[in-house]
Short mmCIF file of C-alpha atoms and ligand atoms in Angstrom, two decimals:
data_model
loop_
_atom_site.label_atom_id
_atom_site.label_comp_id
_atom_site.label_asym_id
_atom_site.label_seq_id
_atom_site.Cartn_x
_atom_site.Cartn_y
_atom_site.Cartn_z
CA UNK A 1 -4.91 13.49 -4.58
CA UNK A 2 -4.75 11.65 -1.39
CA UNK A 3 -2.61 9.49 0.81
CA UNK A 4 -0.73 6.39 0.67
CA UNK A 5 0.72 3.34 3.11
CA UNK A 6 4.01 2.77 2.38
CA UNK A 7 6.12 -1.26 2.90
CA UNK A 8 6.76 0.04 7.20
CA UNK A 9 2.97 -0.57 7.65
CA UNK A 10 3.65 -4.15 6.30
CA UNK A 11 3.45 -6.99 8.84
CA UNK A 12 2.60 -4.64 11.58
CA UNK A 13 -0.89 -2.62 10.96
CA UNK A 14 -1.17 -1.52 14.45
CA UNK A 15 -4.49 0.86 13.23
CA UNK A 16 -3.42 3.30 14.73
CA UNK A 17 -4.61 5.62 11.90
CA UNK A 18 -8.11 3.83 11.52
CA UNK A 19 -8.65 5.57 15.05
CA UNK A 20 -7.91 8.85 13.71
CA UNK A 21 -9.67 8.58 9.91
CA UNK A 22 -12.96 10.83 10.06
CA UNK A 23 -13.98 8.98 7.02
CA UNK A 24 -13.08 5.60 7.56
CA UNK A 25 -11.63 4.84 4.58
CA UNK A 26 -8.44 3.11 5.88
CA UNK A 27 -9.20 -0.62 5.20
CA UNK A 28 -7.00 -3.84 6.52
CA UNK A 29 -6.13 -6.12 4.16
CA UNK A 30 -3.75 -9.74 4.82
CA UNK A 31 -0.43 -7.90 5.82
CA UNK A 32 -0.81 -4.20 5.24
CA UNK A 33 -3.42 -1.11 5.62
CA UNK A 34 -5.41 0.34 2.06
CA UNK A 35 -6.07 4.13 1.67
CA UNK A 36 -9.16 4.17 -0.25
CA UNK A 37 -8.45 7.40 -2.63
CA UNK A 38 -11.73 7.96 -3.98
CA UNK A 39 -13.11 7.95 0.28
CA UNK A 40 -9.99 9.62 1.34
CA UNK A 41 -10.49 13.76 2.42
CA UNK A 42 -7.18 14.92 2.21
CA UNK A 43 -7.03 15.80 5.59
CA UNK A 44 -3.94 14.40 7.07
CA UNK A 45 -4.90 12.95 10.43
CA UNK A 46 -3.33 9.80 9.74
CA UNK A 47 -0.14 10.81 9.04
CA UNK A 48 1.69 12.00 12.10
CA UNK A 49 0.34 9.11 14.21
CA UNK A 50 2.05 6.65 12.44
CA UNK A 51 4.53 5.07 14.94
CA UNK A 52 6.66 3.81 11.33
CA UNK A 53 6.02 6.77 9.66
CA UNK A 54 4.30 4.92 6.40
CA UNK A 55 1.74 7.64 5.25
CA UNK A 56 2.47 9.63 2.90
CA UNK A 57 1.04 12.28 0.78
CA UNK A 58 0.71 10.86 -2.63
CA UNK A 59 3.03 13.38 -4.06
CA UNK A 60 5.40 13.06 -1.20
CA UNK A 61 5.89 8.79 -1.24
CA UNK A 62 9.46 8.25 -1.57
CA UNK A 63 10.71 6.66 -4.59
CA UNK A 64 11.74 3.57 -2.76
CA UNK A 65 8.12 3.08 -2.52
CA UNK A 66 6.83 4.37 -5.07
CA UNK A 67 4.86 1.31 -5.93
CA UNK A 68 2.50 1.98 -3.09
CA UNK A 69 1.02 4.40 -4.88
CA UNK A 70 0.16 1.84 -7.23
CA UNK A 71 -1.07 -0.85 -4.80
CA UNK A 72 -3.07 1.38 -2.70
CA UNK A 73 -4.88 2.74 -5.74
CA UNK A 74 -5.45 -1.05 -7.37
CA UNK A 75 -6.50 -2.16 -4.35
CA UNK A 76 -10.38 -0.46 -4.78
CA UNK A 77 -10.07 -1.31 -8.62
CA UNK A 78 -12.99 -4.36 -7.59
CA UNK A 79 -13.53 -3.27 -4.08
CA UNK A 80 -14.76 -0.23 -4.79
CA UNK A 81 -15.75 2.24 -2.62
CA UNK A 82 -17.89 0.02 0.14
CA UNK A 83 -18.32 3.85 2.20
CA UNK A 84 -16.51 3.15 5.29
CA UNK A 85 -13.80 0.21 6.61
CA UNK A 86 -16.26 -0.87 8.65
CA UNK A 87 -18.85 -1.93 6.13
CA UNK A 88 -17.12 -4.96 4.87
CA UNK A 89 -13.83 -5.36 7.83
CA UNK A 90 -11.19 -6.71 7.16
CA UNK A 91 -10.21 -8.18 3.15
CA UNK A 92 -8.42 -11.46 3.31
CA UNK A 93 -5.87 -10.34 0.40
CA UNK A 94 -3.11 -7.75 -0.39
CA UNK A 95 -2.41 -5.93 -4.11
CA UNK A 96 0.98 -7.78 -5.54
CA UNK A 97 3.21 -5.59 -4.43
CA UNK A 98 2.38 -6.04 -0.79
CA UNK A 99 1.93 -9.57 -1.43
CA UNK A 100 5.47 -10.23 -2.70
CA UNK A 101 7.26 -8.98 -0.20
CA UNK A 102 9.10 -11.44 1.90
CA UNK A 103 7.42 -12.27 5.57
CA UNK A 104 9.96 -9.91 8.31
CA UNK A 105 11.24 -12.19 10.70
CA UNK A 106 10.56 -9.06 13.12
CA UNK A 107 7.85 -7.29 12.21
S1 SF4 B 201 -5.67 11.84 5.33
FE1 SF4 B 201 -7.89 11.86 6.21
S2 SF4 B 201 -9.35 10.90 5.17
FE2 SF4 B 201 -6.94 10.43 4.03
S3 SF4 B 201 -6.78 8.40 4.85
FE3 SF4 B 201 -5.84 10.04 6.55
S4 SF4 B 201 -7.01 10.66 8.25
FE4 SF4 B 201 -8.39 9.38 6.86
S1 SF4 B 202 -0.63 3.44 11.90
FE1 SF4 B 202 1.04 2.81 10.53
S2 SF4 B 202 1.71 0.84 10.88
FE2 SF4 B 202 0.39 1.33 11.84
S3 SF4 B 202 -1.68 0.56 10.43
FE3 SF4 B 202 -1.60 2.59 10.63
S4 SF4 B 202 -0.51 2.93 8.55
FE4 SF4 B 202 0.35 0.69 9.35
#
């Protein structure tokens, strides 16, 4: 199991969650943050600090955002487990689920 970041983070990325994560497993994409499912230790520290309630335990992701479970997992298909987001910095891409979303006028 893992935690997942859903649609409200898209084009916001204020990074409040990053400061809470004890294992630095929240990676920055172009439009959204992504939790590495193989590095997350399920501590739950990130969930309450998100100002837009974008973070959910994997089993609790609302149906309307179900695709984001796949997005967070598949984002790391190529990246693998870099062992910490600060090791690689921002990634200049997004999963298709995120990339295909229209850009909000008021992020
Ligand atoms: S649940 Fe804990 S380990 Fe997983 S992303 Fe959130 S803060 Fe990091
Ligand atoms: S705290 Fe929420 S909105 Fe901010 S970067 Fe993390 S998931 Fe995205």
